[in-house]
Short mmCIF file of C-alpha atoms in Angstrom, two decimals:
data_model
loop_
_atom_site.label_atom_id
_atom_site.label_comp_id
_atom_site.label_asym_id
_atom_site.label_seq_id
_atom_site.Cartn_x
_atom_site.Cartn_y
_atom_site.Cartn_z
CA UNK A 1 -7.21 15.20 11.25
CA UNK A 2 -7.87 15.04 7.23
CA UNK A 3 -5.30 11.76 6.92
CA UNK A 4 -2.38 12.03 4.64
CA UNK A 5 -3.43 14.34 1.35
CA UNK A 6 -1.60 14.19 -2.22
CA UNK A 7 -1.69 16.34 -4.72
CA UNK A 8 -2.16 16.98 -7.38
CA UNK A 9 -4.35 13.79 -7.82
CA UNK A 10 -4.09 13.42 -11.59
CA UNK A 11 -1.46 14.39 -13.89
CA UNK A 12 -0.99 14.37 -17.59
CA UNK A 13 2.55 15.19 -19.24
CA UNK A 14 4.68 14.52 -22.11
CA UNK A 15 7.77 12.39 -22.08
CA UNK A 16 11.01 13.85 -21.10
CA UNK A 17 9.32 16.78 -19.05
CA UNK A 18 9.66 16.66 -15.22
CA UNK A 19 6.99 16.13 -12.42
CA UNK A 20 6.74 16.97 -8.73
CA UNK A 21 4.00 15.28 -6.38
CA UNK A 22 3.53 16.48 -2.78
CA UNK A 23 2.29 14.59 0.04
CA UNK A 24 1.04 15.82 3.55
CA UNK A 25 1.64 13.23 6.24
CA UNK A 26 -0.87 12.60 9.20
CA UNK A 27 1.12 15.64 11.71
CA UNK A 28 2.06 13.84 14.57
CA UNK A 29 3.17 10.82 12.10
CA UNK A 30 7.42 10.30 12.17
CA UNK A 31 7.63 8.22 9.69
CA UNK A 32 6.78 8.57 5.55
CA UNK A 33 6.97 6.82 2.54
CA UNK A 34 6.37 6.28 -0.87
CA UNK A 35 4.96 3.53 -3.08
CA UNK A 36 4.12 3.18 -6.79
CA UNK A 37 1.24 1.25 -7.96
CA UNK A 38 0.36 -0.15 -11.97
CA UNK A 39 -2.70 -1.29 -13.36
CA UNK A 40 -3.49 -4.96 -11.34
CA UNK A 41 -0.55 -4.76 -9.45
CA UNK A 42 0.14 -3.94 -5.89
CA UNK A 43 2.15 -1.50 -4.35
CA UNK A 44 5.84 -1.12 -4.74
CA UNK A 45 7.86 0.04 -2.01
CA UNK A 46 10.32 3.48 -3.36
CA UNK A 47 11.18 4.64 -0.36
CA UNK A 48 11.29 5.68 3.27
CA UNK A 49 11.34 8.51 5.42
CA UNK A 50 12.23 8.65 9.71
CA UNK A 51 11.54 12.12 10.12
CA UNK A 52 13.63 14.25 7.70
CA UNK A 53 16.15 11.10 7.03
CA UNK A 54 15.58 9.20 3.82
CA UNK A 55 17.04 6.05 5.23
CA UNK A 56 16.14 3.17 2.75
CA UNK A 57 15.65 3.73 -1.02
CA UNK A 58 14.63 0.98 -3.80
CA UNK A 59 16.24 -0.42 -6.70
CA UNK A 60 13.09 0.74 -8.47
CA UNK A 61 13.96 4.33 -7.42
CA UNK A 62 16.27 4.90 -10.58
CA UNK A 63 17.93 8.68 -10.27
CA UNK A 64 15.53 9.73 -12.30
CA UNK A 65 13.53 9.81 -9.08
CA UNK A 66 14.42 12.16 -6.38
CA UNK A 67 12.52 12.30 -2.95
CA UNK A 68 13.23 15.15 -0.02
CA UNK A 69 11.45 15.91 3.18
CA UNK A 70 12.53 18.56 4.14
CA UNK A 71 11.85 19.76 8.13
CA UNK A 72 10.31 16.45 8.76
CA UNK A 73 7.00 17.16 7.73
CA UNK A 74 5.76 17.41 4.10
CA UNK A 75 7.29 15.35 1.15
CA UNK A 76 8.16 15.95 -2.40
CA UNK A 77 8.63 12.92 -4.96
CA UNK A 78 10.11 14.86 -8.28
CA UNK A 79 10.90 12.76 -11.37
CA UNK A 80 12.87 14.05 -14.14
CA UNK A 81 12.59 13.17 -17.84
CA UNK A 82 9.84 10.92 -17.37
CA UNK A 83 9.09 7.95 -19.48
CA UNK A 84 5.93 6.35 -20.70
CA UNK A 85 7.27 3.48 -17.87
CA UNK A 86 6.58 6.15 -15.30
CA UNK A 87 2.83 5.57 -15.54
CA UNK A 88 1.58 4.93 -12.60
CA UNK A 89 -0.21 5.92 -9.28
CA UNK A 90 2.07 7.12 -6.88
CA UNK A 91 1.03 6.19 -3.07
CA UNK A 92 2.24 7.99 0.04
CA UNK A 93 1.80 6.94 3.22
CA UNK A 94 2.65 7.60 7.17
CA UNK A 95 3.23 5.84 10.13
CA UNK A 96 3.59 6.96 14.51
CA UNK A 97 6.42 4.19 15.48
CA UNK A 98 5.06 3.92 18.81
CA UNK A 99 7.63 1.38 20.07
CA UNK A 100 5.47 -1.27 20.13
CA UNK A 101 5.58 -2.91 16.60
CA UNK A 102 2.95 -2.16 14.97
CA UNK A 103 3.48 0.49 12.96
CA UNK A 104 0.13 0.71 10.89
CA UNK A 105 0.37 2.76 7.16
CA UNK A 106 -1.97 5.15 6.70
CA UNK A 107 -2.32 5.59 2.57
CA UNK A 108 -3.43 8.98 0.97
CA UNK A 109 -5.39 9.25 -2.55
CA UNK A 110 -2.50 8.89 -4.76
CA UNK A 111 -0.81 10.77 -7.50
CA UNK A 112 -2.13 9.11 -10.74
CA UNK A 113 0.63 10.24 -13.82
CA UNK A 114 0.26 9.51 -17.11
CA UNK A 115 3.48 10.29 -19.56
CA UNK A 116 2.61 10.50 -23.25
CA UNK B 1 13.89 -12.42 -0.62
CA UNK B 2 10.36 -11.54 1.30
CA UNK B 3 7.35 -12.62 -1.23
CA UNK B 4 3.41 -12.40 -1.44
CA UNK B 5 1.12 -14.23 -3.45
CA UNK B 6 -2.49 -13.64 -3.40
CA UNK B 7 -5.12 -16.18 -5.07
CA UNK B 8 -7.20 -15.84 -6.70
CA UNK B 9 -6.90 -12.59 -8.42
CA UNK B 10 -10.56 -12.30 -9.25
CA UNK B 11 -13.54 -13.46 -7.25
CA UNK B 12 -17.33 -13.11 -8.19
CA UNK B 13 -19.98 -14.00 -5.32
CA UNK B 14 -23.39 -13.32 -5.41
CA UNK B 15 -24.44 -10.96 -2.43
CA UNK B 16 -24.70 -13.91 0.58
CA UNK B 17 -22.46 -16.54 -0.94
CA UNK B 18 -19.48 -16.84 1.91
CA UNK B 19 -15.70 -17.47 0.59
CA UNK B 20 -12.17 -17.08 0.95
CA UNK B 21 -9.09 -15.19 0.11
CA UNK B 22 -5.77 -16.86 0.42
CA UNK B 23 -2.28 -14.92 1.23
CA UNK B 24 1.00 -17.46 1.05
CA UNK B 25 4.13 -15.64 1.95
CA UNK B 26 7.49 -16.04 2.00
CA UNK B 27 9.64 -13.60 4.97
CA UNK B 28 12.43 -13.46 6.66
CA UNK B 29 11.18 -13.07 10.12
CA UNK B 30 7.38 -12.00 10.23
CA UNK B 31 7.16 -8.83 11.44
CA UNK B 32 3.14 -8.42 11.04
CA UNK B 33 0.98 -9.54 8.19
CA UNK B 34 -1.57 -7.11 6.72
CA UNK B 35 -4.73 -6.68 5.05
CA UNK B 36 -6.10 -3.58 3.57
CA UNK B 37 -8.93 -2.57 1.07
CA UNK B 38 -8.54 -0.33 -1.82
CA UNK B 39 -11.44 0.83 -3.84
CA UNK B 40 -11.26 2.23 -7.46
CA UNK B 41 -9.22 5.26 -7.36
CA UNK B 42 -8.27 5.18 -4.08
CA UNK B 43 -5.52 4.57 -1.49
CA UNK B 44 -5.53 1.56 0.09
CA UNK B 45 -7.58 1.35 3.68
CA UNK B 46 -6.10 -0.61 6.70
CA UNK B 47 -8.38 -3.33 7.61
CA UNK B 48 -6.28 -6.00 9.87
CA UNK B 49 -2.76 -6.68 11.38
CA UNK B 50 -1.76 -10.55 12.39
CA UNK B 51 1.38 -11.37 14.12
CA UNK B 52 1.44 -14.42 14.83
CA UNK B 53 0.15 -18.30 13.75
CA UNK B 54 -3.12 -19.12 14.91
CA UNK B 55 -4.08 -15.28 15.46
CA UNK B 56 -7.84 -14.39 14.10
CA UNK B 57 -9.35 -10.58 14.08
CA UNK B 58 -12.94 -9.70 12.85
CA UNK B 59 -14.49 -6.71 11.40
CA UNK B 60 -18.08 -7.21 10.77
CA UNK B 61 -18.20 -9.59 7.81
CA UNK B 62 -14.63 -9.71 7.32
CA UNK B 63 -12.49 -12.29 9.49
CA UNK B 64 -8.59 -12.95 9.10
CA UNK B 65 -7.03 -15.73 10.28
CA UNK B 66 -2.77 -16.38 9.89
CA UNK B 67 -0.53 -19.94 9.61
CA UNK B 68 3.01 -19.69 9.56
CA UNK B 69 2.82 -19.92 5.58
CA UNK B 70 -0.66 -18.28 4.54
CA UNK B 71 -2.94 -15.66 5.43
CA UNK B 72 -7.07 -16.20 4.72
CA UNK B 73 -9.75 -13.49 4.51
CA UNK B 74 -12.90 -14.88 4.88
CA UNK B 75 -15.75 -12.88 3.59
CA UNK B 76 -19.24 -14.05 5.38
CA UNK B 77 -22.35 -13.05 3.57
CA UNK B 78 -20.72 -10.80 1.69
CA UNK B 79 -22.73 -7.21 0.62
CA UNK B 80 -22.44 -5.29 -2.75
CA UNK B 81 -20.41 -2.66 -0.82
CA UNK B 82 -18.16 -5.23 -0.12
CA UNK B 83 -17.08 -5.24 -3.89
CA UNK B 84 -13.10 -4.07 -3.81
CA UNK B 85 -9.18 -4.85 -4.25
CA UNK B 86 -8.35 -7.00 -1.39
CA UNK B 87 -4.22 -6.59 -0.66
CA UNK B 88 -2.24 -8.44 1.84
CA UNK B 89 1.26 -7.42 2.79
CA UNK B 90 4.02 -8.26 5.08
CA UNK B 91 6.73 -6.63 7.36
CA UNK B 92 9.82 -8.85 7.49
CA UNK B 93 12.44 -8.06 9.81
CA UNK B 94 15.07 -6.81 6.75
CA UNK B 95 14.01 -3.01 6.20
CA UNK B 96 13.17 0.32 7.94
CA UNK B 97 9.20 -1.30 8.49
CA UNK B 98 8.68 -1.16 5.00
CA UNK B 99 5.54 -3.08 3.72
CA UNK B 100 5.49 -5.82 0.81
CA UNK B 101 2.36 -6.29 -1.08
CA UNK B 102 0.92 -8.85 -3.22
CA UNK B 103 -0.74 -8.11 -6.31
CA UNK B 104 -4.41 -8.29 -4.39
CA UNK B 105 -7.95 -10.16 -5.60
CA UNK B 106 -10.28 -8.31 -6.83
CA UNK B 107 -14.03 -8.78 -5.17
CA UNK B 108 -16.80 -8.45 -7.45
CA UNK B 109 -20.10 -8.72 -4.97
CA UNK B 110 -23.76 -9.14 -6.67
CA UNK B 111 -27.11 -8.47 -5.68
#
């Protein structure tokens, strides 16, 4: 198992264009999800994925931000007309809910963008 | 509203000087309490899970210990390699299992 893989891992655009970051869960891993992260900071929950379900989505998630996973496995975080506030590294991570509570995240390398 | 504060937010030890990180949290209904390391560039890496007060787990230097208010990380005789972003985060029982983080302390180890 290579763990949960992102890509691309850096990318550099200009304001207003749109951006699409994948992320390949852990396979046997149900559940998916997406955080953003700024400089100092830590993560920020965007949202979440059971399966192909997106069944709990921020306030931070404007809809700018779309999300989709589609069959259950891979996922796609697109964001249109980006802003310079978009700037960030964007986290995913899975889970195996196994029942018994605890439900540990596994993180990948990130997304870093950069809008200019 | 479920809340995380870490303190400090930077720490410098020389390599072998033994300290603490603190986690206070605010949750509705702890679900589990987390620790994980992140180096530069990098996803975070799962280190611990506590679930309830008066739990401890170890990993080699690394020990984490949980109240009903506050989370510690003690680092014994801490190593260069040990150098990292220390995050804590909690599970609260609002949510689909999603994790809240604080903002982390950053370890600076020196030889």
């Amino acid at each position: 198992d290579t763990g949960v893989s992102q890509d691309p891992r850096h990318k550099i655009t200009k304001r207003g264009q749109n951006v699409t970051f994948r992320c390949d869960p852990i396979s046997e891993h149900n559940r998916l999800y997406w955080y953003r992260q700024t400089l100092g900071q830590g993560p920020e929950f965007l949202t979440y994925f059971q399966n192909e379900a997106q069944l709990e989505k921020s306030r931070l998630l404007s809809d700018r931000f779309s999300a989709e996973r589609p069959k259950g496995s891979f996922s796609t975080l697109e964001i249109q007309r980006t802003e310079q506030g978009d700037s960030a590294m964007y986290l995913c991570a899975s889970s195996l809910d196994r029942g018994d509570g605890a439900n540990v995240l596994t993180f990948g390398a990130g997304s870093r963008l950069t809008v200019l | 509203e479920d809340q995380v504060t870490q303190s400090p937010e930077a720490l410098r030890l020389q390599e072998g000087e033994s300290s603490s990180l603190n986690c206070s949290y605010t949750v509705s209904g702890l679900r589990g309490l987390f620790w994980y390391r992140q180096d530069p560039g990098k996803g975070p890496e799962f280190l611990f899970t506590l679930y309830s007060a008066g739990e401890e787990k170890e990993k080699e230097r690394l020990k984490a210990t949980l109240t009903k208010k506050e989370s510690f990380l003690h680092i014994t005789a801490p190593k260069p390699e040990d150098s990292a972003t220390y995050l804590c985060a909690v599970r609260g029982s609002g949510g689909y299992n999603k994790l809240i983080f604080g903002a982390g302390t950053r370890l600076a180890v020196h030889p």
